Short mmCIF file of N, CA and C in Angstrom, two decimals:
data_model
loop_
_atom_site.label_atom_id
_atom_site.label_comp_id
_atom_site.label_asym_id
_atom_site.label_seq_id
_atom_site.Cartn_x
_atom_site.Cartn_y
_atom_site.Cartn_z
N UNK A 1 45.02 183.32 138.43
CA UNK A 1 44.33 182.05 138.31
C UNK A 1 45.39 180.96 138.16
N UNK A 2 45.64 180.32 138.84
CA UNK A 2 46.46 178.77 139.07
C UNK A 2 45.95 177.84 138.22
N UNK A 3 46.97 176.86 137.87
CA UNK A 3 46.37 175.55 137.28
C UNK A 3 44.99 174.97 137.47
N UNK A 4 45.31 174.74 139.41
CA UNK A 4 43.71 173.65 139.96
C UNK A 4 42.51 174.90 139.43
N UNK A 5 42.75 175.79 139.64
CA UNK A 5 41.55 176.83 139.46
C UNK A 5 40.69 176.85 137.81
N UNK A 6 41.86 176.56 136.79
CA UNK A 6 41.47 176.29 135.20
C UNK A 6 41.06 175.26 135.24
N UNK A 7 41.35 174.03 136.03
CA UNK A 7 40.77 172.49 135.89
C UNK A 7 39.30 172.76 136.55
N UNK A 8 39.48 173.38 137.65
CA UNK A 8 38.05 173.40 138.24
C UNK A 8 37.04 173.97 137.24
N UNK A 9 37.29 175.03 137.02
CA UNK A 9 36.47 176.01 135.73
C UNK A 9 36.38 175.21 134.64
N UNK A 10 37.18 174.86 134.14
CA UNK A 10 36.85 173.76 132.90
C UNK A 10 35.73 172.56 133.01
N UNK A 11 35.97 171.95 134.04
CA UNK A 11 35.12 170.85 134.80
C UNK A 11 33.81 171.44 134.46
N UNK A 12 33.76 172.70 135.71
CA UNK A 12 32.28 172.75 135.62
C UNK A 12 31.59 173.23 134.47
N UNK A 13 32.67 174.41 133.52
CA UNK A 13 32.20 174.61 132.16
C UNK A 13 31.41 173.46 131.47
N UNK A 14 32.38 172.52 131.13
CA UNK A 14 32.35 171.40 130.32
C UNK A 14 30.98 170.61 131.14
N UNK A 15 30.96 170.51 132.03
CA UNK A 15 29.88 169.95 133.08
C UNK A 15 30.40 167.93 132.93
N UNK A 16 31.75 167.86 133.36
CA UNK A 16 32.46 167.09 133.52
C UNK A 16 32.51 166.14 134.62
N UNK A 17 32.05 164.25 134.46
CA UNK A 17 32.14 163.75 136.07
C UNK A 17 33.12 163.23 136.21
N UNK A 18 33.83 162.96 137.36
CA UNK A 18 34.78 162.41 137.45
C UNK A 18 35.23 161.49 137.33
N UNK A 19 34.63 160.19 136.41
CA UNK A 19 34.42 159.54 136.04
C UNK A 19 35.54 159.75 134.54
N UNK A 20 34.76 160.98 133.65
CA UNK A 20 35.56 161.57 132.49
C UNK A 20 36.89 161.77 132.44
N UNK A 21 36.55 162.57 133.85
CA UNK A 21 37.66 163.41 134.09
C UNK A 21 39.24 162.06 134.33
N UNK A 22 38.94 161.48 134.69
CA UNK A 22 39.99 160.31 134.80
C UNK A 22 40.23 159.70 133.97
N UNK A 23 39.39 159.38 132.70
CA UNK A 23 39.45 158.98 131.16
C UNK A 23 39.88 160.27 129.86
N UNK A 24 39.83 160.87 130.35
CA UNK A 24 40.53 162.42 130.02
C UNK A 24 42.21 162.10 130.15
N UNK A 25 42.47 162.69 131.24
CA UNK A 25 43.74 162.43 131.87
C UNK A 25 44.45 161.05 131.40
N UNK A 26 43.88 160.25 131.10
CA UNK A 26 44.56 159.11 130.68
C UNK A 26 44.89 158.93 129.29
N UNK A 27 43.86 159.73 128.38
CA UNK A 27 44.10 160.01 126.88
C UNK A 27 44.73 161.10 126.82
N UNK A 28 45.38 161.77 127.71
CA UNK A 28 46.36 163.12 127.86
C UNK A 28 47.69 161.99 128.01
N UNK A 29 47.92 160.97 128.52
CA UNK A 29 48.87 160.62 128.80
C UNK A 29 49.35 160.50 130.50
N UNK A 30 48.26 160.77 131.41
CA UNK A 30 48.34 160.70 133.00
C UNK A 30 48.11 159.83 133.42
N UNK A 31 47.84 159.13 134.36
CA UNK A 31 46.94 157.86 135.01
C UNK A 31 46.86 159.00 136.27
N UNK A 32 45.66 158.94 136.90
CA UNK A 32 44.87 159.75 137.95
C UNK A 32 44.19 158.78 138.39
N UNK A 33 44.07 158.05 139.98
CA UNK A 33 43.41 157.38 140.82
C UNK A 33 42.54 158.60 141.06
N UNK A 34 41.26 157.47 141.20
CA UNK A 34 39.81 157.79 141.73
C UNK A 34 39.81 158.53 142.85
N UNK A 35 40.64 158.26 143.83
CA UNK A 35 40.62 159.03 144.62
C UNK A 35 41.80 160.06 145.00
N UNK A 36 42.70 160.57 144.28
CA UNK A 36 42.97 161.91 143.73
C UNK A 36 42.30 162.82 142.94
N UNK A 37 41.75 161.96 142.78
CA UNK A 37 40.69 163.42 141.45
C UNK A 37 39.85 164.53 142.32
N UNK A 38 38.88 164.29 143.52
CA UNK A 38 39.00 165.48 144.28
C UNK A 38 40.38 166.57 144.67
N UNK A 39 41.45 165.63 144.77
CA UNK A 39 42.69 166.80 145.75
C UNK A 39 42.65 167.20 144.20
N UNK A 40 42.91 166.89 142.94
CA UNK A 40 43.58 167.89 141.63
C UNK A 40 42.21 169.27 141.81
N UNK A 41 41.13 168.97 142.02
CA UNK A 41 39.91 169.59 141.98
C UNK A 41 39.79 170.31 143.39
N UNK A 42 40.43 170.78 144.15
CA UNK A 42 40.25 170.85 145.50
C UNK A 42 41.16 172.99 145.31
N UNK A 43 40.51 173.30 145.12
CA UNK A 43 40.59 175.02 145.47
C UNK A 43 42.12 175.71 146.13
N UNK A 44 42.72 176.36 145.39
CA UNK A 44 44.21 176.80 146.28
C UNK A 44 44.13 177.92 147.15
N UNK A 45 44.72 177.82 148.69
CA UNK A 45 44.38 178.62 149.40
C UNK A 45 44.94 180.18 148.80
N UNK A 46 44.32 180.81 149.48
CA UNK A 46 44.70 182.43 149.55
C UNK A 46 46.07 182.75 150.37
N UNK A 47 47.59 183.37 149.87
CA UNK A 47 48.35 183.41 150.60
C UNK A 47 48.17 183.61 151.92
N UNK A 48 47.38 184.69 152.92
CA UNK A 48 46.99 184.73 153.84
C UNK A 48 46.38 183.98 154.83
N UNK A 49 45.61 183.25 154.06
CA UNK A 49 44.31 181.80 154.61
C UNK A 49 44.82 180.91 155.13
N UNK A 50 44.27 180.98 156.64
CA UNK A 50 44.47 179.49 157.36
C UNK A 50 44.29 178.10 156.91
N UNK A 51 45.52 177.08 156.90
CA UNK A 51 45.05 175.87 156.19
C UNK A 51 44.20 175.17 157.12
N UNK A 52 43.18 174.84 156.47
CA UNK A 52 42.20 173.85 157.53
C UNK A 52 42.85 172.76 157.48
N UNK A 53 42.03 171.55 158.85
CA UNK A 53 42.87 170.74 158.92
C UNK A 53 42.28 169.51 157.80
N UNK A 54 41.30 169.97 157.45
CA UNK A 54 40.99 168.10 156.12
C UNK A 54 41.76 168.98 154.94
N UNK A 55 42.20 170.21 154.82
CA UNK A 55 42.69 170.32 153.15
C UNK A 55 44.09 169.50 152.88
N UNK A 56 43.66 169.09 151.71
CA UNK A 56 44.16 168.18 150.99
C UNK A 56 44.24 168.27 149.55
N UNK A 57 45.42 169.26 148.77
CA UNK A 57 45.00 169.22 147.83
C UNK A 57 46.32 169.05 146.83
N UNK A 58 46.33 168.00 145.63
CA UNK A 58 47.89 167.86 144.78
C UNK A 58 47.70 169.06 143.65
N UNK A 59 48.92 169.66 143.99
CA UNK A 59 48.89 170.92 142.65
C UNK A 59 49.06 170.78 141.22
N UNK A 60 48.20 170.76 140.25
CA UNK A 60 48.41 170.61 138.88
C UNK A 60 49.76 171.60 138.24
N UNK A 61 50.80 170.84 137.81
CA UNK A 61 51.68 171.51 137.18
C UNK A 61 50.71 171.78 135.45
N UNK A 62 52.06 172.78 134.94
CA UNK A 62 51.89 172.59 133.83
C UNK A 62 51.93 171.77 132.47
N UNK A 63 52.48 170.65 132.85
CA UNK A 63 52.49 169.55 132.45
C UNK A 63 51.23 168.75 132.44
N UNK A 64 50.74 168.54 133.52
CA UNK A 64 49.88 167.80 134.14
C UNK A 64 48.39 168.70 132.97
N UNK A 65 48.60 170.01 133.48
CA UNK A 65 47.60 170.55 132.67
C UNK A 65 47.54 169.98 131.08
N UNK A 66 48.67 170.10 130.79
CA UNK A 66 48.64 170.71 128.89
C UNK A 66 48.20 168.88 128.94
N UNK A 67 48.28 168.08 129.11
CA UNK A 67 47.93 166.72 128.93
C UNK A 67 46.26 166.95 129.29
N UNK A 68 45.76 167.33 130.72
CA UNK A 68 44.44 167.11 130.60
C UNK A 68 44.02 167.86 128.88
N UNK A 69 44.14 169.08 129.04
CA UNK A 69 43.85 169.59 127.57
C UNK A 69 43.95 168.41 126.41
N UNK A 70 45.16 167.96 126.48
CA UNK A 70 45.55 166.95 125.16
C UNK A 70 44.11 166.04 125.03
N UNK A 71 44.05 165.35 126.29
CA UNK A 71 43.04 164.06 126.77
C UNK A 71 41.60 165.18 126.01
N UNK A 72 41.23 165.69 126.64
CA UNK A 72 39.87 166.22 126.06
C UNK A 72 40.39 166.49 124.92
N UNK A 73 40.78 166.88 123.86
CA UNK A 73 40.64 167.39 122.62
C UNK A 73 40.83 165.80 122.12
N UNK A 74 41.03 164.72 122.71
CA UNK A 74 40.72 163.19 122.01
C UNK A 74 39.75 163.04 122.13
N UNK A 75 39.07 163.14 123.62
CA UNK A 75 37.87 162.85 123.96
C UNK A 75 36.86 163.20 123.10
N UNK A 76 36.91 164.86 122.85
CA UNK A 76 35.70 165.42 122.27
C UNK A 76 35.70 165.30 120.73
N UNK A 77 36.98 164.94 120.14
CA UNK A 77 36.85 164.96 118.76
C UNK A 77 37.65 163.36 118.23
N UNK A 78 38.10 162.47 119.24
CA UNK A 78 38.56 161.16 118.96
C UNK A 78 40.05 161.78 118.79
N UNK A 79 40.89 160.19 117.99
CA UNK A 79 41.77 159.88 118.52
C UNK A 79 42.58 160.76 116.97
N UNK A 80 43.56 161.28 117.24
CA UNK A 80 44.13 161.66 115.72
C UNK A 80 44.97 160.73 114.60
N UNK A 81 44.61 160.54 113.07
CA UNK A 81 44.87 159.68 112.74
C UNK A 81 46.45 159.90 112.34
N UNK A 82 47.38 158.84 112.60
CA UNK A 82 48.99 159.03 112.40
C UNK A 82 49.09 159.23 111.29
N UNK A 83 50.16 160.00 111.05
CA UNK A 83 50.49 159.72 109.01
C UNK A 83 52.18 158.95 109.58
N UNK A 84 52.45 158.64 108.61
CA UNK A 84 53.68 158.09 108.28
C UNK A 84 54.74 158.82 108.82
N UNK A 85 55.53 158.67 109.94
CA UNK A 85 57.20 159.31 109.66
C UNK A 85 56.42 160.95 110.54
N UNK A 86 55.43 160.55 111.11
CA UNK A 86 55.20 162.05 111.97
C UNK A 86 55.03 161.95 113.07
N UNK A 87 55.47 162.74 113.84
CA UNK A 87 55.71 162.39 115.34
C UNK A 87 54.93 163.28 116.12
N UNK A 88 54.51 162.93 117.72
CA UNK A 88 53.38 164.27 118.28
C UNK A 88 53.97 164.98 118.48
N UNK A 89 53.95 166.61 118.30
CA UNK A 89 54.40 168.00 118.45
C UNK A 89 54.46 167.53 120.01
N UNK A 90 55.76 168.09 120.96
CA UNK A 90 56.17 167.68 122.10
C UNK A 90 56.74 169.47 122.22
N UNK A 91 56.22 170.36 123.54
CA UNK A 91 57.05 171.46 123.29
C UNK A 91 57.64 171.41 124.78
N UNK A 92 58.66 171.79 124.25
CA UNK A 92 59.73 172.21 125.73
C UNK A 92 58.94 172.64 126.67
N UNK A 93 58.88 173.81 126.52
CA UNK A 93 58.45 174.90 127.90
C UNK A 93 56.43 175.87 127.26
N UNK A 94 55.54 174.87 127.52
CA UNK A 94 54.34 176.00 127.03
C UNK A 94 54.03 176.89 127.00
N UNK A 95 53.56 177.90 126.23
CA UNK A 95 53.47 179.24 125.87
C UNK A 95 53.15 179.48 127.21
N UNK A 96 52.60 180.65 127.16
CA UNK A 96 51.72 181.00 128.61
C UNK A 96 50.53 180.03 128.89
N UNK A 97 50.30 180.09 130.10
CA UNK A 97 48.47 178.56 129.86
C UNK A 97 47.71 179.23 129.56
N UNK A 98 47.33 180.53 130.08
CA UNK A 98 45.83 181.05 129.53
C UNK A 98 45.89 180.88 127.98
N UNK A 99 46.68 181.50 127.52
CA UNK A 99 46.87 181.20 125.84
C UNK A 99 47.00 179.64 125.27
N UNK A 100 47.31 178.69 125.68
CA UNK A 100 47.14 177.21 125.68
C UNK A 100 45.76 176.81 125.97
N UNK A 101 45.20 177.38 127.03
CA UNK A 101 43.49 176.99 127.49
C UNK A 101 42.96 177.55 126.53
N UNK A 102 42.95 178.69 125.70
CA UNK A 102 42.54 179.52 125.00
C UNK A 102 42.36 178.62 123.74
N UNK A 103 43.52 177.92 123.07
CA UNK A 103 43.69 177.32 121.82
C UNK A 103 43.38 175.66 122.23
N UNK A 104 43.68 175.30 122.78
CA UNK A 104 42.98 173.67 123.38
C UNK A 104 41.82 174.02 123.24
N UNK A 105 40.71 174.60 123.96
CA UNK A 105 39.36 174.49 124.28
C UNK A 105 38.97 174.96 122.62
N UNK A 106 39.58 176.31 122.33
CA UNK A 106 38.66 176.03 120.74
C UNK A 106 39.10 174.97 119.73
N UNK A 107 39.96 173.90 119.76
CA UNK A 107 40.13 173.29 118.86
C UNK A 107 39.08 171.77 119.86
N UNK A 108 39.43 171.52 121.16
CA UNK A 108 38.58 170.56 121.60
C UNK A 108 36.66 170.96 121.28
N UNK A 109 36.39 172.13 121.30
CA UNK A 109 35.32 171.95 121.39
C UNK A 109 34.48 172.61 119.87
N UNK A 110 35.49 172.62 118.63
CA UNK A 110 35.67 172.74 117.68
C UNK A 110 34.57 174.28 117.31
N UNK A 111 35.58 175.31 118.11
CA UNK A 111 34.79 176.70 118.10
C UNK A 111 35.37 177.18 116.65
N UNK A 112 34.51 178.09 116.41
CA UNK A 112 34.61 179.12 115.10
C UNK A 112 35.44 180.36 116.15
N UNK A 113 35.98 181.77 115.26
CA UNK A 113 36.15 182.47 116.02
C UNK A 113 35.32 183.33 116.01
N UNK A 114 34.02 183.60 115.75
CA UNK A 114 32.83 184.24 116.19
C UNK A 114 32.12 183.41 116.97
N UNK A 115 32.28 181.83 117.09
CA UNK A 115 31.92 181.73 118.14
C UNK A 115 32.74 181.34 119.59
N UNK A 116 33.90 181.37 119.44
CA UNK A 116 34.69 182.01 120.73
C UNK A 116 34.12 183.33 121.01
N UNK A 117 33.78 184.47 120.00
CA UNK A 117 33.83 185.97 120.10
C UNK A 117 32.03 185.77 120.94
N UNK A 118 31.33 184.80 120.39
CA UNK A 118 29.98 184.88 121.27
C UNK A 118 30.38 184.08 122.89
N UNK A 119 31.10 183.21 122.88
CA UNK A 119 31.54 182.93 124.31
C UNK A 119 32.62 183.76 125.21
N UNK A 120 32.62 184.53 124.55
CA UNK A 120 33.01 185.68 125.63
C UNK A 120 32.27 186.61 125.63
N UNK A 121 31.41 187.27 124.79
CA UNK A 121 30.49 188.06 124.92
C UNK A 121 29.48 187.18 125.93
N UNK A 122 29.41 186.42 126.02
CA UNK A 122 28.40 185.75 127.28
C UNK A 122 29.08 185.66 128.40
N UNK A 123 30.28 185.55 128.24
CA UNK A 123 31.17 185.60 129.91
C UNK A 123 31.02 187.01 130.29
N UNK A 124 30.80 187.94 129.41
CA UNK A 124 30.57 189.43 129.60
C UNK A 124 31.91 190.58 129.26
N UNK A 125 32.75 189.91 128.22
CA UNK A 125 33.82 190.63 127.87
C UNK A 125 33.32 190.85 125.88
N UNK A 126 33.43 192.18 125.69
CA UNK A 126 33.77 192.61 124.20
C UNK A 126 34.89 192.45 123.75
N UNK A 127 35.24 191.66 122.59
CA UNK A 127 36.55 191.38 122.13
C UNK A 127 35.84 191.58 120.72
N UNK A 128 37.26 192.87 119.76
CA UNK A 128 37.76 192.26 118.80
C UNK A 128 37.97 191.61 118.14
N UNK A 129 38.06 190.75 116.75
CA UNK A 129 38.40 189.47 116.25
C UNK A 129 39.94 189.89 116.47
N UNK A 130 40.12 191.03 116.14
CA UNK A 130 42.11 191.15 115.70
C UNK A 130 42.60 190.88 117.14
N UNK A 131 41.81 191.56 118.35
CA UNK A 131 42.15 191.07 119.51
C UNK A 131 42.49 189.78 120.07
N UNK A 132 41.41 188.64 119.50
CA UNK A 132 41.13 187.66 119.72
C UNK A 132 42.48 186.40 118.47
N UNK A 133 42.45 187.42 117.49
CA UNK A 133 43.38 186.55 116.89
C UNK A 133 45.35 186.61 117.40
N UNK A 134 45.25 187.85 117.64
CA UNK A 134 46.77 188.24 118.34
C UNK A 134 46.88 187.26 119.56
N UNK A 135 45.61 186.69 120.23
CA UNK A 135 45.68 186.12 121.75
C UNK A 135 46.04 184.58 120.99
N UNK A 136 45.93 183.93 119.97
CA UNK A 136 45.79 182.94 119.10
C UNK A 136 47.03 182.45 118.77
N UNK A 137 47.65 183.68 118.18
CA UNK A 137 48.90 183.51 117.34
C UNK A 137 49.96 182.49 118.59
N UNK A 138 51.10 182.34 117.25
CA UNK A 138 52.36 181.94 118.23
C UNK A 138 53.57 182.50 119.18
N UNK A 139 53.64 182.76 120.43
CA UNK A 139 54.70 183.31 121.04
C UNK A 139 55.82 183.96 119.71
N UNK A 140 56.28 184.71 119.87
CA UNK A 140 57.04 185.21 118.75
C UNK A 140 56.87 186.10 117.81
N UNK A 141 55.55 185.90 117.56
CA UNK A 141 54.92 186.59 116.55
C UNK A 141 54.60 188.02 116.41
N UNK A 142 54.96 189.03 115.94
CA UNK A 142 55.21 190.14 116.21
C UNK A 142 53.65 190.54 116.87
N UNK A 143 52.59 190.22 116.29
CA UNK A 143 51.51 190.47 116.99
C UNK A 143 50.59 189.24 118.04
N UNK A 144 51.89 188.90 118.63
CA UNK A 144 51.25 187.96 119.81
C UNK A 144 51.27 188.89 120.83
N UNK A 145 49.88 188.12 121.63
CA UNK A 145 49.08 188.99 122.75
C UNK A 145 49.37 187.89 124.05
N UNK A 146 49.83 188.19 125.44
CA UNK A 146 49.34 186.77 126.16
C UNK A 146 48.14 187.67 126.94
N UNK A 147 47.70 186.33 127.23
CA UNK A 147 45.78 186.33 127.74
C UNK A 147 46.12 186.12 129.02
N UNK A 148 45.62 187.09 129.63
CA UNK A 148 45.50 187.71 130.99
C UNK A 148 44.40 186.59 132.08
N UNK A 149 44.50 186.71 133.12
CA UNK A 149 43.28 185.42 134.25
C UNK A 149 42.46 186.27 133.82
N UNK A 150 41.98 187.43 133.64
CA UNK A 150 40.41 187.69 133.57
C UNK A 150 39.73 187.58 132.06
N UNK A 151 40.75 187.59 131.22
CA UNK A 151 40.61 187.16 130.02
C UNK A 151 39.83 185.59 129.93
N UNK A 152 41.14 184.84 130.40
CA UNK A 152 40.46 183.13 130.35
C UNK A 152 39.21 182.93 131.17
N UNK A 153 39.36 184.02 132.47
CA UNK A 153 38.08 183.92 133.39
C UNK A 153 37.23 183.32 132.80
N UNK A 154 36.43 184.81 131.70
CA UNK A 154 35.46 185.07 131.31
C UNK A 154 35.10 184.19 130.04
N UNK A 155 36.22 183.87 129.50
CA UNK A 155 36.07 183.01 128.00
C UNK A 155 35.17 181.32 129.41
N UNK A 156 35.90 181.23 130.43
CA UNK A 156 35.15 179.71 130.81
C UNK A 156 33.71 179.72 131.29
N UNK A 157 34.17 181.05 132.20
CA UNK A 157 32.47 181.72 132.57
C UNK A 157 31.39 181.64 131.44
N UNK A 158 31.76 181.76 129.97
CA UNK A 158 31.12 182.41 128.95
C UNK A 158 30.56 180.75 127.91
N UNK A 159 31.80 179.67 128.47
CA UNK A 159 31.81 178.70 128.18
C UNK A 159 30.37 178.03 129.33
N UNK A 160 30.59 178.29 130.34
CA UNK A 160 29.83 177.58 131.15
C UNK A 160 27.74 177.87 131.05
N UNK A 161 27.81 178.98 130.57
CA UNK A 161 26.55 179.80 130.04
C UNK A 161 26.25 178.96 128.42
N UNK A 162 27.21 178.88 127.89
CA UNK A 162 26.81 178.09 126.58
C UNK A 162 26.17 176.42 126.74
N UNK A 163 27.21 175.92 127.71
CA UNK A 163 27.20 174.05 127.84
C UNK A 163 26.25 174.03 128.44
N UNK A 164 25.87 174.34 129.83
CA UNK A 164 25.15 174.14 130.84
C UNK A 164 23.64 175.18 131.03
N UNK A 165 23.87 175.97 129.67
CA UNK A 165 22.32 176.98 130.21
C UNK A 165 22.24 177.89 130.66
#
């Protein structure tokens, strides 16, 4: 699973218009024209797959990502209040993304971890809490887990059954 592929899934999880989605990105720290926001949203071919001739699509780095994330976790819970003499956590190089999508979305959409553990049981995966907390932890950590594409799949799949019905 690629970047555009987590933005797309998130989108429709979240049930996101593009409208948001550009006021998102801008409280991440991006500026995104109106009419780029289809190409970020626009599907990555299959190594094999003929490029048609209207595709058109700009590839979300990881950068680009961990900011949309940033932008929604303002969006959905406002703006964070400064303290004195503290600066925004800025990291070099991001963990893995599934494990970043993993911890963004439950702090943006202010999940419990039983109810992450029910949004994946609705994407159709059984998890563990200890499972679920090793996928949590920090790179380093003797019991850090990284989260696999069918892992995050199912946590957005599971997301999209919760938001939307």
């Amino acid at each position: 699973m690629d970047n555009n592929d987590i933005l797309i899934r998130t989108r429709y999880a979240l049930d996101l218009k593009n409208r948001e989605m550009i006021e998102i990105f801008k409280l991440g720290g991006i500026t995104v024209k109106p009419e780029d926001m289809p190409k970020l949203l626009t599907k990555s071919l299959e190594k094999d797959e003929e490029v048609p001739a209207d595709y058109d699509q700009i590839k979300v780095n990881n950068k680009t990502l961990e900011a949309f994330f940033n932008g929604l976790i303002t969006h959905k819970r406002g703006p964070m209040p400064k303290k004195e003499g503290q600066a925004a956590p800025v990291q070099e190089k991001p963990d893995h993304m599934n494990n970043m999508v993993l911890k963004k979305l439950k702090v943006a959409c202010q999940l419990t971890a039983e109810e992450m553990l029910d949004v994946l049981d609705d994407g159709g995966i059984a998890v563990s809490k200890g499972e679920l907390g090793a996928i949590m932890r920090k790179p380093g950590h003797r019991n850090y887990k990284e989260c696999g594409d069918n892992f995050a799949r199912k946590f957005l799949k599971g997301l999209s059954v919760r938001y939307r019905g």
